[in-house]
């Protein structure tokens, strides 16, 4: 039997909004440690990894490890019916082919049960090795989202270049070129407005803006985003989920465009 | 001659928004008592009944009973041109084939006249007998609208079941089932947040969500909605219009689904 | 070399939004006096004239007169990437076939360079003679925009008639007629809410609402709009740009509808 009660139910709503456009169907894995998901996007280019640790739930009961295949679009439809202040409980009986989402309004005057059919989904769990990154950029998530959106109006790819002074986002397209530089800035009034760069060596990598824009759907989850870059590894775009976990997006750099990398940086 | 001056002109704008999607053309009946309308929706399934009592108007002159056929979409286009704080006057000369809507801004600096052609519409006025209902639910109108909208993302029909403890709204669809229970609650700070159930006997009826969602266009008219249910009668969904009248929507239950009624209530 | 630094960069964003739907490609003319544009709309019916005086820029360097052909849609895409509080600098090297827009955030933590290709555009600079107008109406720009939008839901053209008492906007269409009268009003609390009429002789002219609605895209630039009317001349719809210039739209009256002019004024 499974019963996970999350007082801040809006977090689960935001998690679904962050991944439902990228992933159609996925297995949610539930164990004593937490509630997690790992899935490739539908075109098998990007990887999403979600973790909600058991400590973050008000009540967490998971008698045995269980993997529940869900259609994320349908799950999202149901979670949209929860109020933003509702408590959400995820329930499943052993051996059942359904999962139930229960929503309780703060006053307990409105109680909803949504029951969804589970699916059989081929599991393809990838080990994600711990890695050293050449550069880690921590910046306001809204700023990163704005930059990805802005550059999309000019070109299809973004070159992210990190130096000690800052991080540069560049693109080029039919109508011209664009370069946006965000300077390292640690002396701001509010910590969530800081741009912090940890750099072991300079790095400059090219990515498809389409995916970057999908990743920024995680913006409502956190004020800050962390972008980890290494020339041999997929970039990791991470949004922390309130003390209880994270959502991480992985995307391989575009190799074939390596030669063009320096072009927009004129 | 007809001259009806309504200081709170926004009420008339909201009335039009509430019914224009349901009804294309209708006769507005004007008598010494008030300004009223009764019309079937375009597919002849639901009935709308509107009353604005003469006492609610600042000035009300109606020399003789008159029935004015109007295209509600066109009337809505004109009323949309009134500001939310405007005073609206409806004017018609005896025997004229037009009606004039006059809008006065609060400062009297802007005066608009919109003249619309009247139509000949076959009148089919139905007597609506007073009836006893098995159950009457009074609840926040925004809550009812939210429930109808939410359930529409899962299924096509809603089963409304009333017991002493509360009212349950249920649906089922391809992706699963949903049950939403609102408990009776009379001890709230604000009277418009109360959910009050008057029940003579339990009742459980099925309705098309499409129509229920149309009816909830009346939500801006009132904080509360009243739902009157009886197994042999159409449901009545009523929104009061500020001390001066009401808009009532009638819809027959779906008989053929009677057997399924209990299914989503598992 | 050209370098124009505009502290209130949002003005340039608003200018682009005001003209980009009307004009596709145009030459921006830069001289010691200022930054200006004159262009016909794509169907060669309306004329746009823009002036930003050099004094309005924080820094203004223009070594020699230069005319830069730009695609306004592309320029708008780039300027949309500027924040509303950003400082915008327009830069061009002598003989270069590109122009650069530089955006600096108020904290200087984010610096963007957008480089756009210039185009060769046939120049057709018209002399616009100074003229005497029969009537000049100054009114709140939001009110004028609202009236043009409202009348568009009824008809295709607007008759603007000015008398000493006020200005009347009229239209007629399939569903009926509309007249909106705005009275002269100089005794308001806020000067930007005044409606001021200077009239030498009464005038009544017909215009296509489609163009009037395009012109009202200038509304965010100024609280007031000035409408100058003469029976022999194109109307001028002018929005002042903060102390530093203006945007003016010119449109010829519809002659063929002269006979109908008085009809909606019944």
PDB file of N, CA, C and O in Angstrom, chain A residues 7-72:
ATOM      1  N   UNK A   7       1.401  18.329   2.003  1.00  0.00           N
ATOM      2  CA  UNK A   7       0.612  19.493   2.422  1.00  0.00           C
ATOM      3  C   UNK A   7       0.666  20.600   1.369  1.00  0.00           C
ATOM      4  O   UNK A   7      -0.342  21.198   1.024  1.00  0.00           O
ATOM      5  N   UNK A   8       1.864  20.832   0.827  1.00  0.00           N
ATOM      6  CA  UNK A   8       1.991  21.889  -0.189  1.00  0.00           C
ATOM      7  C   UNK A   8       1.711  21.278  -1.567  1.00  0.00           C
ATOM      8  O   UNK A   8       2.616  21.087  -2.386  1.00  0.00           O
ATOM      9  N   UNK A   9       0.442  20.946  -1.796  1.00  0.00           N
ATOM     10  CA  UNK A   9       0.068  20.232  -3.011  1.00  0.00           C
ATOM     11  C   UNK A   9       0.419  20.973  -4.286  1.00  0.00           C
ATOM     12  O   UNK A   9       0.651  20.351  -5.335  1.00  0.00           O
ATOM     13  N   UNK A  10       0.508  22.287  -4.211  1.00  0.00           N
ATOM     14  CA  UNK A  10       0.816  23.062  -5.418  1.00  0.00           C
ATOM     15  C   UNK A  10       2.175  22.670  -5.998  1.00  0.00           C
ATOM     16  O   UNK A  10       2.403  22.825  -7.202  1.00  0.00           O
ATOM     17  N   UNK A  11       3.079  22.148  -5.156  1.00  0.00           N
ATOM     18  CA  UNK A  11       4.380  21.708  -5.679  1.00  0.00           C
ATOM     19  C   UNK A  11       4.187  20.624  -6.733  1.00  0.00           C
ATOM     20  O   UNK A  11       4.840  20.633  -7.779  1.00  0.00           O
ATOM     21  N   UNK A  12       3.300  19.672  -6.455  1.00  0.00           N
ATOM     22  CA  UNK A  12       3.079  18.568  -7.386  1.00  0.00           C
ATOM     23  C   UNK A  12       2.452  19.089  -8.691  1.00  0.00           C
ATOM     24  O   UNK A  12       2.797  18.627  -9.783  1.00  0.00           O
ATOM     25  N   UNK A  13       1.563  20.068  -8.553  1.00  0.00           N
ATOM     26  CA  UNK A  13       0.989  20.692  -9.748  1.00  0.00           C
ATOM     27  C   UNK A  13       2.088  21.339 -10.597  1.00  0.00           C
ATOM     28  O   UNK A  13       2.127  21.197 -11.818  1.00  0.00           O
ATOM     29  N   UNK A  14       3.004  22.051  -9.939  1.00  0.00           N
ATOM     30  CA  UNK A  14       4.078  22.726 -10.678  1.00  0.00           C
ATOM     31  C   UNK A  14       5.034  21.723 -11.316  1.00  0.00           C
ATOM     32  O   UNK A  14       5.555  21.953 -12.411  1.00  0.00           O
ATOM     33  N   UNK A  15       5.301  20.601 -10.615  1.00  0.00           N
ATOM     34  CA  UNK A  15       6.176  19.568 -11.173  1.00  0.00           C
ATOM     35  C   UNK A  15       5.576  19.037 -12.470  1.00  0.00           C
ATOM     36  O   UNK A  15       6.261  18.876 -13.486  1.00  0.00           O
ATOM     37  N   UNK A  16       4.256  18.786 -12.458  1.00  0.00           N
ATOM     38  CA  UNK A  16       3.613  18.258 -13.666  1.00  0.00           C
ATOM     39  C   UNK A  16       3.699  19.262 -14.808  1.00  0.00           C
ATOM     40  O   UNK A  16       3.978  18.893 -15.948  1.00  0.00           O
ATOM     41  N   UNK A  17       3.469  20.539 -14.499  1.00  0.00           N
ATOM     42  CA  UNK A  17       3.543  21.553 -15.560  1.00  0.00           C
ATOM     43  C   UNK A  17       4.950  21.623 -16.137  1.00  0.00           C
ATOM     44  O   UNK A  17       5.141  21.932 -17.300  1.00  0.00           O
ATOM     45  N   UNK A  18       5.948  21.322 -15.279  1.00  0.00           N
ATOM     46  CA  UNK A  18       7.343  21.425 -15.715  1.00  0.00           C
ATOM     47  C   UNK A  18       7.728  20.301 -16.670  1.00  0.00           C
ATOM     48  O   UNK A  18       8.599  20.478 -17.515  1.00  0.00           O
ATOM     49  N   UNK A  19       7.101  19.115 -16.533  1.00  0.00           N
ATOM     50  CA  UNK A  19       7.581  17.987 -17.333  1.00  0.00           C
ATOM     51  C   UNK A  19       6.572  17.446 -18.349  1.00  0.00           C
ATOM     52  O   UNK A  19       6.948  16.731 -19.263  1.00  0.00           O
ATOM     53  N   UNK A  20       5.315  17.834 -18.240  1.00  0.00           N
ATOM     54  CA  UNK A  20       4.311  17.167 -19.083  1.00  0.00           C
ATOM     55  C   UNK A  20       4.477  17.460 -20.580  1.00  0.00           C
ATOM     56  O   UNK A  20       4.084  16.641 -21.406  1.00  0.00           O
ATOM     57  N   UNK A  21       5.053  18.601 -20.929  1.00  0.00           N
ATOM     58  CA  UNK A  21       5.232  18.879 -22.352  1.00  0.00           C
ATOM     59  C   UNK A  21       6.413  18.102 -22.925  1.00  0.00           C
ATOM     60  O   UNK A  21       6.487  17.855 -24.124  1.00  0.00           O
ATOM     61  N   UNK A  22       7.325  17.715 -22.051  1.00  0.00           N
ATOM     62  CA  UNK A  22       8.539  17.032 -22.496  1.00  0.00           C
ATOM     63  C   UNK A  22       8.330  15.523 -22.545  1.00  0.00           C
ATOM     64  O   UNK A  22       8.808  14.848 -23.448  1.00  0.00           O
ATOM     65  N   UNK A  23       7.608  14.998 -21.572  1.00  0.00           N
ATOM     66  CA  UNK A  23       7.472  13.543 -21.438  1.00  0.00           C
ATOM     67  C   UNK A  23       5.994  13.168 -21.517  1.00  0.00           C
ATOM     68  O   UNK A  23       5.163  13.759 -20.826  1.00  0.00           O
ATOM     69  N   UNK A  24       5.663  12.173 -22.355  1.00  0.00           N
ATOM     70  CA  UNK A  24       4.264  11.729 -22.458  1.00  0.00           C
ATOM     71  C   UNK A  24       3.891  10.733 -21.364  1.00  0.00           C
ATOM     72  O   UNK A  24       2.967  10.951 -20.601  1.00  0.00           O
ATOM     73  N   UNK A  25       4.613   9.608 -21.332  1.00  0.00           N
ATOM     74  CA  UNK A  25       4.328   8.542 -20.382  1.00  0.00           C
ATOM     75  C   UNK A  25       5.589   8.253 -19.582  1.00  0.00           C
ATOM     76  O   UNK A  25       6.691   8.285 -20.125  1.00  0.00           O
ATOM     77  N   UNK A  26       5.429   7.949 -18.296  1.00  0.00           N
ATOM     78  CA  UNK A  26       6.621   7.653 -17.500  1.00  0.00           C
ATOM     79  C   UNK A  26       6.249   6.854 -16.266  1.00  0.00           C
ATOM     80  O   UNK A  26       5.114   6.895 -15.792  1.00  0.00           O
ATOM     81  N   UNK A  27       7.224   6.107 -15.771  1.00  0.00           N
ATOM     82  CA  UNK A  27       7.062   5.386 -14.518  1.00  0.00           C
ATOM     83  C   UNK A  27       7.464   6.265 -13.341  1.00  0.00           C
ATOM     84  O   UNK A  27       8.570   6.825 -13.333  1.00  0.00           O
ATOM     85  N   UNK A  28       6.572   6.388 -12.374  1.00  0.00           N
ATOM     86  CA  UNK A  28       6.947   7.014 -11.113  1.00  0.00           C
ATOM     87  C   UNK A  28       7.398   5.890 -10.178  1.00  0.00           C
ATOM     88  O   UNK A  28       6.673   4.909  -9.985  1.00  0.00           O
ATOM     89  N   UNK A  29       8.592   6.040  -9.629  1.00  0.00           N
ATOM     90  CA  UNK A  29       9.146   5.008  -8.756  1.00  0.00           C
ATOM     91  C   UNK A  29       9.014   5.456  -7.315  1.00  0.00           C
ATOM     92  O   UNK A  29       9.466   6.536  -6.942  1.00  0.00           O
ATOM     93  N   UNK A  30       8.414   4.583  -6.519  1.00  0.00           N
ATOM     94  CA  UNK A  30       8.192   4.934  -5.136  1.00  0.00           C
ATOM     95  C   UNK A  30       8.917   3.945  -4.244  1.00  0.00           C
ATOM     96  O   UNK A  30       8.760   2.728  -4.397  1.00  0.00           O
ATOM     97  N   UNK A  31       9.738   4.447  -3.331  1.00  0.00           N
ATOM     98  CA  UNK A  31      10.453   3.580  -2.386  1.00  0.00           C
ATOM     99  C   UNK A  31      10.479   4.270  -1.035  1.00  0.00           C
ATOM    100  O   UNK A  31       9.939   5.366  -0.885  1.00  0.00           O
ATOM    101  N   UNK A  32      11.098   3.638  -0.068  1.00  0.00           N
ATOM    102  CA  UNK A  32      11.180   4.241   1.265  1.00  0.00           C
ATOM    103  C   UNK A  32      11.871   5.607   1.211  1.00  0.00           C
ATOM    104  O   UNK A  32      11.600   6.496   2.014  1.00  0.00           O
ATOM    105  N   UNK A  33      12.764   5.769   0.261  1.00  0.00           N
ATOM    106  CA  UNK A  33      13.529   7.017   0.152  1.00  0.00           C
ATOM    107  C   UNK A  33      12.703   8.185  -0.363  1.00  0.00           C
ATOM    108  O   UNK A  33      12.875   9.319   0.077  1.00  0.00           O
ATOM    109  N   UNK A  34      11.844   7.892  -1.340  1.00  0.00           N
ATOM    110  CA  UNK A  34      11.095   9.005  -1.919  1.00  0.00           C
ATOM    111  C   UNK A  34      10.360   8.609  -3.174  1.00  0.00           C
ATOM    112  O   UNK A  34      10.304   7.433  -3.557  1.00  0.00           O
ATOM    113  N   UNK A  35       9.809   9.608  -3.776  1.00  0.00           N
ATOM    114  CA  UNK A  35       8.971   9.473  -4.961  1.00  0.00           C
ATOM    115  C   UNK A  35       9.781  10.077  -6.104  1.00  0.00           C
ATOM    116  O   UNK A  35      10.174  11.247  -6.042  1.00  0.00           O
ATOM    117  N   UNK A  36      10.082   9.263  -7.138  1.00  0.00           N
ATOM    118  CA  UNK A  36      10.996   9.763  -8.155  1.00  0.00           C
ATOM    119  C   UNK A  36      10.549   9.345  -9.556  1.00  0.00           C
ATOM    120  O   UNK A  36       9.702   8.470  -9.721  1.00  0.00           O
ATOM    121  N   UNK A  37      11.160   9.984 -10.519  1.00  0.00           N
ATOM    122  CA  UNK A  37      10.855   9.682 -11.922  1.00  0.00           C
ATOM    123  C   UNK A  37      12.105   9.931 -12.729  1.00  0.00           C
ATOM    124  O   UNK A  37      12.869  10.870 -12.454  1.00  0.00           O
ATOM    125  N   UNK A  38      12.347   9.058 -13.708  1.00  0.00           N
ATOM    126  CA  UNK A  38      13.407   9.323 -14.668  1.00  0.00           C
ATOM    127  C   UNK A  38      12.870   8.971 -16.037  1.00  0.00           C
ATOM    128  O   UNK A  38      12.351   7.866 -16.228  1.00  0.00           O
ATOM    129  N   UNK A  39      12.957   9.875 -16.971  1.00  0.00           N
ATOM    130  CA  UNK A  39      12.372   9.589 -18.284  1.00  0.00           C
ATOM    131  C   UNK A  39      13.044  10.402 -19.372  1.00  0.00           C
ATOM    132  O   UNK A  39      13.496  11.529 -19.144  1.00  0.00           O
ATOM    133  N   UNK A  40      13.135   9.793 -20.560  1.00  0.00           N
ATOM    134  CA  UNK A  40      13.577  10.512 -21.741  1.00  0.00           C
ATOM    135  C   UNK A  40      12.390  11.287 -22.286  1.00  0.00           C
ATOM    136  O   UNK A  40      11.235  10.881 -22.133  1.00  0.00           O
ATOM    137  N   UNK A  41      12.676  12.389 -22.964  1.00  0.00           N
ATOM    138  CA  UNK A  41      11.584  13.088 -23.643  1.00  0.00           C
ATOM    139  C   UNK A  41      11.144  12.244 -24.836  1.00  0.00           C
ATOM    140  O   UNK A  41      11.823  11.269 -25.209  1.00  0.00           O
ATOM    141  N   UNK A  42      10.034  12.585 -25.454  1.00  0.00           N
ATOM    142  CA  UNK A  42       9.439  11.717 -26.476  1.00  0.00           C
ATOM    143  C   UNK A  42      10.342  11.556 -27.696  1.00  0.00           C
ATOM    144  O   UNK A  42      10.256  10.552 -28.381  1.00  0.00           O
ATOM    145  N   UNK A  43      11.236  12.487 -27.963  1.00  0.00           N
ATOM    146  CA  UNK A  43      12.152  12.316 -29.092  1.00  0.00           C
ATOM    147  C   UNK A  43      13.511  11.744 -28.650  1.00  0.00           C
ATOM    148  O   UNK A  43      14.468  11.726 -29.412  1.00  0.00           O
ATOM    149  N   UNK A  44      13.588  11.270 -27.403  1.00  0.00           N
ATOM    150  CA  UNK A  44      14.788  10.612 -26.866  1.00  0.00           C
ATOM    151  C   UNK A  44      16.053  11.461 -26.962  1.00  0.00           C
ATOM    152  O   UNK A  44      17.120  10.974 -27.296  1.00  0.00           O
ATOM    153  N   UNK A  45      15.918  12.737 -26.703  1.00  0.00           N
ATOM    154  CA  UNK A  45      17.072  13.630 -26.751  1.00  0.00           C
ATOM    155  C   UNK A  45      17.420  14.146 -25.350  1.00  0.00           C
ATOM    156  O   UNK A  45      18.575  14.173 -24.951  1.00  0.00           O
ATOM    157  N   UNK A  46      16.396  14.505 -24.613  1.00  0.00           N
ATOM    158  CA  UNK A  46      16.629  15.058 -23.277  1.00  0.00           C
ATOM    159  C   UNK A  46      16.179  14.063 -22.217  1.00  0.00           C
ATOM    160  O   UNK A  46      15.357  13.187 -22.469  1.00  0.00           O
ATOM    161  N   UNK A  47      16.749  14.193 -21.021  1.00  0.00           N
ATOM    162  CA  UNK A  47      16.398  13.308 -19.905  1.00  0.00           C
ATOM    163  C   UNK A  47      15.899  14.170 -18.752  1.00  0.00           C
ATOM    164  O   UNK A  47      16.469  15.221 -18.455  1.00  0.00           O
ATOM    165  N   UNK A  48      14.831  13.702 -18.112  1.00  0.00           N
ATOM    166  CA  UNK A  48      14.294  14.381 -16.936  1.00  0.00           C
ATOM    167  C   UNK A  48      14.481  13.491 -15.738  1.00  0.00           C
ATOM    168  O   UNK A  48      14.237  12.285 -15.815  1.00  0.00           O
ATOM    169  N   UNK A  49      14.915  14.063 -14.637  1.00  0.00           N
ATOM    170  CA  UNK A  49      15.054  13.290 -13.406  1.00  0.00           C
ATOM    171  C   UNK A  49      14.426  14.096 -12.274  1.00  0.00           C
ATOM    172  O   UNK A  49      14.790  15.239 -12.025  1.00  0.00           O
ATOM    173  N   UNK A  50      13.469  13.459 -11.607  1.00  0.00           N
ATOM    174  CA  UNK A  50      12.714  14.128 -10.543  1.00  0.00           C
ATOM    175  C   UNK A  50      12.892  13.377  -9.251  1.00  0.00           C
ATOM    176  O   UNK A  50      12.878  12.144  -9.234  1.00  0.00           O
ATOM    177  N   UNK A  51      13.077  14.070  -8.142  1.00  0.00           N
ATOM    178  CA  UNK A  51      13.096  13.415  -6.829  1.00  0.00           C
ATOM    179  C   UNK A  51      12.324  14.256  -5.821  1.00  0.00           C
ATOM    180  O   UNK A  51      12.564  15.454  -5.682  1.00  0.00           O
ATOM    181  N   UNK A  52      11.387  13.605  -5.141  1.00  0.00           N
ATOM    182  CA  UNK A  52      10.711  14.210  -3.986  1.00  0.00           C
ATOM    183  C   UNK A  52      11.016  13.290  -2.807  1.00  0.00           C
ATOM    184  O   UNK A  52      10.502  12.165  -2.733  1.00  0.00           O
ATOM    185  N   UNK A  53      11.866  13.727  -1.883  1.00  0.00           N
ATOM    186  CA  UNK A  53      12.291  12.856  -0.767  1.00  0.00           C
ATOM    187  C   UNK A  53      11.141  12.601   0.207  1.00  0.00           C
ATOM    188  O   UNK A  53      10.306  13.469   0.438  1.00  0.00           O
ATOM    189  N   UNK A  54      11.122  11.416   0.801  1.00  0.00           N
ATOM    190  CA  UNK A  54      10.027  11.031   1.704  1.00  0.00           C
ATOM    191  C   UNK A  54       9.892  12.019   2.857  1.00  0.00           C
ATOM    192  O   UNK A  54       8.783  12.301   3.309  1.00  0.00           O
ATOM    193  N   UNK A  55      10.995  12.595   3.338  1.00  0.00           N
ATOM    194  CA  UNK A  55      10.918  13.528   4.467  1.00  0.00           C
ATOM    195  C   UNK A  55      10.077  14.759   4.150  1.00  0.00           C
ATOM    196  O   UNK A  55       9.598  15.431   5.057  1.00  0.00           O
ATOM    197  N   UNK A  56       9.937  15.059   2.866  1.00  0.00           N
ATOM    198  CA  UNK A  56       9.184  16.254   2.495  1.00  0.00           C
ATOM    199  C   UNK A  56       7.673  16.088   2.593  1.00  0.00           C
ATOM    200  O   UNK A  56       6.929  17.067   2.522  1.00  0.00           O
ATOM    201  N   UNK A  57       7.223  14.833   2.742  1.00  0.00           N
ATOM    202  CA  UNK A  57       5.783  14.573   2.834  1.00  0.00           C
ATOM    203  C   UNK A  57       5.350  14.598   4.292  1.00  0.00           C
ATOM    204  O   UNK A  57       6.104  14.187   5.186  1.00  0.00           O
ATOM    205  N   UNK A  58       4.124  15.033   4.538  1.00  0.00           N
ATOM    206  CA  UNK A  58       3.602  15.042   5.905  1.00  0.00           C
ATOM    207  C   UNK A  58       3.419  13.613   6.390  1.00  0.00           C
ATOM    208  O   UNK A  58       3.684  13.275   7.547  1.00  0.00           O
ATOM    209  N   UNK A  59       2.953  12.757   5.483  1.00  0.00           N
ATOM    210  CA  UNK A  59       2.762  11.345   5.785  1.00  0.00           C
ATOM    211  C   UNK A  59       3.303  10.596   4.589  1.00  0.00           C
ATOM    212  O   UNK A  59       3.006  10.939   3.446  1.00  0.00           O
ATOM    213  N   UNK A  60       4.132   9.573   4.815  1.00  0.00           N
ATOM    214  CA  UNK A  60       4.731   8.834   3.708  1.00  0.00           C
ATOM    215  C   UNK A  60       4.726   7.361   4.042  1.00  0.00           C
ATOM    216  O   UNK A  60       5.469   6.895   4.895  1.00  0.00           O
ATOM    217  N   UNK A  61       3.862   6.639   3.384  1.00  0.00           N
ATOM    218  CA  UNK A  61       3.821   5.196   3.591  1.00  0.00           C
ATOM    219  C   UNK A  61       4.010   4.500   2.257  1.00  0.00           C
ATOM    220  O   UNK A  61       3.244   4.703   1.326  1.00  0.00           O
ATOM    221  N   UNK A  62       5.048   3.682   2.164  1.00  0.00           N
ATOM    222  CA  UNK A  62       5.312   2.924   0.940  1.00  0.00           C
ATOM    223  C   UNK A  62       5.811   1.571   1.380  1.00  0.00           C
ATOM    224  O   UNK A  62       7.002   1.400   1.699  1.00  0.00           O
ATOM    225  N   UNK A  63       4.902   0.572   1.432  1.00  0.00           N
ATOM    226  CA  UNK A  63       5.242  -0.725   2.013  1.00  0.00           C
ATOM    227  C   UNK A  63       6.284  -1.478   1.205  1.00  0.00           C
ATOM    228  O   UNK A  63       7.095  -2.223   1.743  1.00  0.00           O
ATOM    229  N   UNK A  64       6.265  -1.318  -0.082  1.00  0.00           N
ATOM    230  CA  UNK A  64       7.270  -2.001  -0.918  1.00  0.00           C
ATOM    231  C   UNK A  64       7.521  -1.134  -2.158  1.00  0.00           C
ATOM    232  O   UNK A  64       6.675  -0.341  -2.553  1.00  0.00           O
ATOM    233  N   UNK A  65       8.703  -1.321  -2.740  1.00  0.00           N
ATOM    234  CA  UNK A  65       9.036  -0.533  -3.925  1.00  0.00           C
ATOM    235  C   UNK A  65       8.004  -0.776  -5.017  1.00  0.00           C
ATOM    236  O   UNK A  65       7.620  -1.921  -5.264  1.00  0.00           O
ATOM    237  N   UNK A  66       7.570   0.286  -5.638  1.00  0.00           N
ATOM    238  CA  UNK A  66       6.555   0.142  -6.660  1.00  0.00           C
ATOM    239  C   UNK A  66       6.827   1.133  -7.776  1.00  0.00           C
ATOM    240  O   UNK A  66       7.359   2.230  -7.545  1.00  0.00           O
ATOM    241  N   UNK A  67       6.527   0.700  -8.992  1.00  0.00           N
ATOM    242  CA  UNK A  67       6.734   1.546 -10.162  1.00  0.00           C
ATOM    243  C   UNK A  67       5.369   1.720 -10.830  1.00  0.00           C
ATOM    244  O   UNK A  67       4.723   0.742 -11.184  1.00  0.00           O
ATOM    245  N   UNK A  68       4.919   2.971 -10.938  1.00  0.00           N
ATOM    246  CA  UNK A  68       3.580   3.214 -11.483  1.00  0.00           C
ATOM    247  C   UNK A  68       3.674   3.984 -12.797  1.00  0.00           C
ATOM    248  O   UNK A  68       4.139   5.131 -12.826  1.00  0.00           O
ATOM    249  N   UNK A  69       3.209   3.325 -13.881  1.00  0.00           N
ATOM    250  CA  UNK A  69       3.258   3.969 -15.200  1.00  0.00           C
ATOM    251  C   UNK A  69       2.079   4.909 -15.388  1.00  0.00           C
ATOM    252  O   UNK A  69       0.937   4.513 -15.225  1.00  0.00           O
ATOM    253  N   UNK A  70       2.379   6.156 -15.681  1.00  0.00           N
ATOM    254  CA  UNK A  70       1.295   7.137 -15.816  1.00  0.00           C
ATOM    255  C   UNK A  70       1.440   7.928 -17.115  1.00  0.00           C
ATOM    256  O   UNK A  70       2.548   8.203 -17.570  1.00  0.00           O
ATOM    257  N   UNK A  71       0.307   8.292 -17.671  1.00  0.00           N
ATOM    258  CA  UNK A  71       0.276   9.251 -18.759  1.00  0.00           C
ATOM    259  C   UNK A  71       0.301  10.640 -18.121  1.00  0.00           C
ATOM    260  O   UNK A  71      -0.610  11.018 -17.381  1.00  0.00           O
ATOM    261  N   UNK A  72       1.361  11.387 -18.418  1.00  0.00           N
ATOM    262  CA  UNK A  72       1.555  12.642 -17.686  1.00  0.00           C
ATOM    263  C   UNK A  72       0.536  13.706 -18.059  1.00  0.00           C
ATOM    264  O   UNK A  72       0.205  14.570 -17.247  1.00  0.00           O
TER     265      UNK A  72
END
